[in-house]
Amino acid sequence: MRLELKRRSLSQAAVAFALAGGLCSSAALADEHVLILLDRTGSMGGTSVPGLTRLQVAKARIDGYLQIVPSVTTKYAFWTFENTGPTQVFSFADNKTPAQISAAVNAVTLGGNTPLAGSICAAVDSLINYLPNQLHTKRIYLVTDGDENSTPSLDQCYGGFSVGVWPNLTAGSWQEKVRNKACTGSAASSGPCGFFPPPYPPGLTLIADIDFLFQDFVPLQGDAQAREPEDETKTVMGPYLAGATAASDVSFFNGLATATKGRYASITQNTPPAQATPIPGDANLDGCVNVTDRTKVLAEYGTKVPSGTGSDFNRNGTVDTGDYQTVLNNFGRGCPQTVRE
């Protein structure tokens, strides 16, 4: 899951000042901050696609994302979460490279319970508070299997499980609070998605990209202990025991991504391997980066495309030089030698 915060406008005075000082360049205005948020809780040890755990698939997806060529200067932070909240592995101030972030991702081991709601909301706050007076694109990339069960009761996004499904989320549920946080910057404010109201600067918006790994619609009733096997003392939030299903989580995560103009991907045991762990540059998801992918990117080059378009690897809404370079950098990967050209 990735939440993107965009500052789209500056005051006329601020723009004039930047131009006068020679500081207003397209690159400077579009620099991006990406916070990668990885679920390392016990249920991530469950089977995903055949032969791989959810955590292994999550690591592969993040590693692939980090190999994609961004179109603008990008800074990365990396957090994990388990038990009572998130752990900051690297902050933006650490100035880590994609390779360094990837190494840290691949070193992650399984933990305990799932403070999903509180961790997402803390990540939103972190992005808002990092260089708040500058114009940047800000993203959270969240990879999780859901199963919220341990956000502390005093956390801003603590709540029971929503009885209603997206978009009819139960008031006070953790899903409603996370939705509010992503859309308005306040867990208690249910305003429309698209821009953060005052006291936030004009133009602040949020986009959620979500990778959701789960088993195919398995009821959680009576199964809570098995989903977090490392911690036999955990307390599960009551509504899970009322028979909530993975289907409601799918609805929520997909809805949040769509409402915030983000990218949503769901991975089950039936997902083809080339889609579960895609190769950067594989625009048609056939497991091979070849001339077909290059042709697809060139055919769409310079055009604005809907969220989730295969050729838009860097997820900025336009097929551009970064996407084309991603194909070139990975040309031949996953392909038999005889079909690489």
XYZ file of C-alpha atoms in Angstrom:
341
model
C 0.000 0.000 0.000
C 1.347 3.429 -0.943
C -0.141 6.815 0.173
C 0.878 9.791 -1.943
C 0.750 13.369 -0.679
C 1.055 16.093 -3.337
C 1.552 19.764 -2.740
C 0.165 21.145 -5.971
C 0.334 24.866 -5.511
C 2.346 27.712 -4.083
C 1.122 31.233 -3.410
C 1.812 33.716 -6.210
C 4.218 35.524 -3.925
C 6.124 32.338 -3.156
C 6.386 31.434 -6.838
C 7.558 34.932 -7.738
C 10.185 34.798 -5.017
C 11.431 31.400 -6.228
C 11.671 32.600 -9.810
C 13.488 35.733 -8.775
C 15.994 33.671 -6.869
C 16.494 31.198 -9.698
C 15.192 28.355 -7.512
C 12.071 27.351 -9.397
C 12.881 24.406 -11.651
C 10.555 21.609 -12.733
C 12.760 19.065 -10.995
C 12.777 20.957 -7.715
C 9.000 21.334 -7.728
C 8.393 17.664 -8.436
C 10.894 15.951 -6.126
C 9.331 12.971 -4.422
C 9.428 11.492 -0.919
C 8.462 7.804 -0.664
C 7.807 6.119 2.683
C 7.767 2.325 2.326
C 5.701 0.685 5.066
C 6.087 -3.102 5.387
C 3.895 -5.425 7.456
C 6.237 -7.870 9.251
C 3.581 -9.400 11.523
C 3.054 -13.096 12.182
C 0.321 -13.643 9.614
C 2.742 -12.558 6.884
C 4.371 -15.958 7.358
C 1.308 -17.580 5.786
C 1.375 -18.998 2.277
C 0.913 -16.568 -0.577
C 1.528 -17.838 -4.106
C 2.740 -21.471 -4.146
C 6.178 -21.814 -2.611
C 6.351 -18.295 -1.170
C 5.157 -16.711 2.050
C 3.354 -13.376 2.063
C 6.464 -11.748 3.506
C 8.612 -13.143 0.680
C 6.160 -11.834 -1.914
C 6.046 -8.470 -0.135
C 9.832 -8.195 -0.200
C 9.950 -9.099 -3.892
C 7.325 -6.486 -4.747
C 9.136 -3.752 -2.835
C 12.478 -4.762 -4.346
C 10.950 -4.557 -7.823
C 9.503 -1.141 -7.076
C 12.892 0.136 -5.921
C 14.423 -0.939 -9.253
C 11.989 1.205 -11.237
C 13.529 4.403 -12.607
C 11.759 7.444 -11.136
C 11.181 10.449 -13.357
C 12.205 12.885 -10.626
C 14.672 13.014 -7.764
C 13.322 10.690 -5.077
C 14.089 10.280 -1.385
C 13.151 7.118 0.506
C 12.244 6.199 4.062
C 11.563 2.665 5.267
C 9.382 1.548 8.193
C 8.098 -1.805 9.389
C 5.301 -2.467 11.845
C 4.320 -5.147 14.349
C 3.021 -5.501 17.937
C 2.150 -1.943 19.092
C 3.315 0.310 16.279
C 5.743 1.158 13.500
C 9.535 0.942 13.641
C 11.548 3.493 11.697
C 14.348 1.625 9.950
C 15.472 4.557 7.808
C 14.192 8.127 7.816
C 14.311 10.528 4.896
C 17.174 12.313 6.632
C 19.271 9.127 6.339
C 19.433 9.669 2.555
C 19.527 5.958 1.738
C 19.745 4.716 -1.836
C 17.199 2.305 -3.320
C 19.802 -0.480 -3.024
C 20.298 0.250 0.668
C 16.563 0.312 1.273
C 16.196 -2.974 -0.601
C 18.899 -4.612 1.526
C 17.084 -3.527 4.677
C 13.773 -4.815 3.338
C 15.262 -8.209 2.588
C 16.708 -8.434 6.116
C 13.270 -8.119 7.764
C 12.050 -11.086 9.837
C 8.591 -11.958 11.128
C 7.231 -10.317 14.261
C 3.966 -10.504 16.221
C 0.612 -8.715 16.103
C -0.742 -6.141 13.624
C -1.060 -2.427 14.540
C -2.103 -1.652 10.971
C -4.345 1.368 11.546
C -2.006 3.214 13.874
C 0.996 2.553 11.657
C -0.668 3.968 8.534
C -1.778 7.093 10.374
C 1.674 7.611 11.902
C 3.189 7.349 8.415
C 0.797 10.012 7.092
C 1.852 12.320 9.922
C 5.530 11.668 9.240
C 5.175 12.653 5.593
C 3.172 15.757 6.370
C 5.765 16.878 8.896
C 8.819 16.291 6.692
C 9.779 19.547 4.944
C 6.184 20.796 5.312
C 6.779 24.165 3.666
C 8.287 22.823 0.451
C 6.583 21.590 -2.690
C 7.070 17.821 -3.006
C 5.183 14.717 -4.070
C 4.839 12.465 -1.021
C 3.996 8.785 -1.105
C 3.416 5.910 1.275
C 3.846 2.463 -0.244
C 2.161 -0.016 2.108
C 2.399 -3.791 1.708
C 0.207 -5.755 4.124
C -2.184 -8.657 4.566
C -4.557 -6.597 6.692
C -5.714 -8.269 9.930
C -5.643 -5.154 12.162
C -5.628 -6.303 15.773
C -3.194 -4.420 18.003
C -3.327 -0.662 17.478
C -3.200 0.803 21.026
C -6.526 2.076 22.344
C -5.201 5.631 22.782
C -4.000 5.859 19.166
C -5.717 8.390 16.899
C -6.815 5.607 14.517
C -7.856 2.953 17.025
C -11.316 1.494 16.489
C -13.352 -1.638 16.015
C -13.870 -3.347 12.674
C -16.366 -1.669 10.367
C -19.675 -3.505 10.043
C -20.372 -1.676 6.790
C -18.180 -2.193 3.736
C -16.620 0.535 1.631
C -17.813 3.227 1.161
C -20.311 2.813 3.999
C -17.766 2.518 6.793
C -18.998 2.362 10.368
C -18.418 5.592 12.282
C -15.517 5.223 14.703
C -14.134 2.082 13.060
C -10.423 1.869 12.307
C -11.200 1.752 8.603
C -13.138 5.013 8.766
C -10.367 6.686 10.761
C -7.649 5.534 8.340
C -9.763 6.693 5.421
C -10.203 10.098 7.067
C -6.503 10.398 7.840
C -5.590 9.640 4.241
C -8.186 12.027 2.838
C -8.216 14.988 5.219
C -5.201 14.614 7.501
C -7.452 14.117 10.527
C -8.733 10.742 11.744
C -11.851 12.480 13.066
C -12.691 14.466 9.913
C -14.742 12.738 7.207
C -14.311 15.327 4.460
C -13.901 14.394 0.803
C -10.691 12.916 -0.563
C -8.609 15.072 -2.858
C -7.180 17.854 -0.726
C -6.353 18.479 2.902
C -8.392 21.356 4.374
C -6.868 24.028 6.652
C -4.717 24.046 8.734
C -2.793 22.246 5.959
C -1.219 24.226 3.103
C -3.305 24.657 -0.067
C -2.914 21.840 -2.563
C -1.989 19.072 -0.110
C -3.551 15.814 -1.368
C -3.091 12.122 -0.716
C -2.974 9.083 -2.997
C -2.950 5.520 -1.650
C -1.180 2.696 -3.472
C -1.909 -0.609 -1.785
C -0.440 -4.091 -2.156
C -2.759 -6.443 -0.248
C -1.638 -10.054 0.261
C -4.206 -12.480 1.603
C -5.716 -15.952 1.428
C -8.849 -16.201 -0.684
C -11.754 -14.914 1.411
C -11.175 -17.054 4.494
C -13.451 -16.129 7.440
C -11.478 -14.882 10.409
C -13.919 -16.232 12.990
C -12.128 -18.763 15.168
C -8.961 -18.327 13.118
C -7.383 -15.337 14.823
C -4.806 -17.336 16.764
C -3.618 -19.171 13.662
C -3.140 -15.927 11.746
C -0.571 -14.625 14.244
C 1.173 -17.851 15.398
C 4.151 -16.238 17.111
C 2.172 -14.541 19.867
C -0.194 -16.753 21.821
C -1.065 -13.977 24.271
C -2.426 -11.454 21.799
C -5.843 -9.864 22.138
C -7.909 -9.756 18.955
C -10.290 -6.855 18.376
C -13.837 -8.022 18.996
C -15.457 -7.455 15.574
C -13.044 -9.977 14.015
C -14.662 -12.646 16.162
C -18.044 -11.620 14.739
C -17.097 -13.183 11.402
C -15.386 -10.426 9.412
C -13.926 -11.740 6.158
C -11.044 -10.978 3.875
C -13.670 -9.747 1.394
C -14.371 -6.697 3.546
C -10.645 -5.932 3.738
C -10.403 -6.169 -0.051
C -13.294 -3.738 -0.374
C -11.688 -1.297 2.046
C -8.170 -1.297 0.608
C -9.395 -1.182 -2.977
C -11.818 1.597 -2.102
C -9.168 3.666 -0.345
C -6.783 3.351 -3.289
C -9.479 4.250 -5.808
C -10.824 7.202 -3.819
C -7.359 8.705 -3.513
C -6.435 7.984 -7.157
C -3.908 5.364 -6.174
C -2.868 1.926 -7.356
C -4.289 -1.227 -5.759
C -2.992 -4.765 -6.210
C -4.385 -7.866 -4.515
C -2.352 -11.063 -4.359
C -3.883 -14.447 -3.524
C -2.780 -18.062 -3.871
C -4.316 -18.002 -7.354
C -2.370 -14.982 -8.614
C 0.008 -15.908 -11.471
C 3.657 -15.626 -10.357
C 4.464 -12.980 -12.994
C 1.781 -10.769 -11.467
C 2.522 -11.592 -7.827
C 6.219 -10.707 -8.115
C 6.449 -8.659 -11.324
C 9.756 -7.903 -13.022
C 10.410 -4.165 -13.447
C 9.848 -3.355 -17.114
C 7.341 -6.155 -17.709
C 4.465 -4.031 -18.974
C 2.199 -6.902 -20.010
C 2.991 -9.097 -16.970
C 3.970 -12.183 -18.947
C 7.132 -12.719 -16.910
C 9.520 -11.562 -19.655
C 10.859 -8.086 -20.453
C 11.234 -8.013 -24.216
C 10.405 -6.103 -27.371
C 6.676 -6.385 -26.663
C 7.103 -4.342 -23.484
C 9.336 -1.827 -25.237
C 6.749 -1.437 -28.009
C 3.948 -0.946 -25.505
C 5.847 1.770 -23.647
C 6.781 3.560 -26.884
C 3.192 3.389 -28.133
C 1.967 5.072 -24.933
C 4.965 7.356 -24.470
C 4.038 10.865 -23.396
C 0.405 10.036 -22.683
C -1.476 10.296 -19.412
C -2.744 6.892 -18.327
C -5.124 5.581 -15.653
C -3.755 4.365 -12.337
C -2.578 0.764 -12.593
C -1.564 0.929 -16.264
C 1.167 -1.669 -16.758
C 3.530 0.583 -18.676
C 3.459 3.293 -15.992
C 6.071 1.642 -13.779
C 6.874 4.720 -11.714
C 3.169 5.372 -11.095
C 3.155 9.078 -11.886
C 0.216 8.912 -14.294
C 2.267 9.431 -17.459
C 4.357 7.004 -19.544
C 7.706 8.776 -19.642
C 11.469 8.456 -19.791
C 11.641 6.704 -16.438
C 9.290 3.990 -17.666
C 11.226 3.528 -20.903
C 14.539 3.387 -19.061
C 13.071 0.764 -16.701
C 12.387 -1.468 -19.724
C 15.896 -0.946 -21.093
C 17.523 -1.618 -17.720
C 15.722 -4.952 -17.412
C 15.533 -6.038 -21.047
C 15.772 -9.823 -21.302
C 14.975 -10.564 -17.650
C 12.735 -13.586 -17.233
C 12.974 -14.475 -20.942
C 14.336 -17.586 -22.611
C 17.456 -16.706 -24.581
C 15.723 -17.376 -27.892
C 12.983 -14.772 -27.337
C 14.917 -11.879 -25.830
C 14.927 -9.937 -29.087
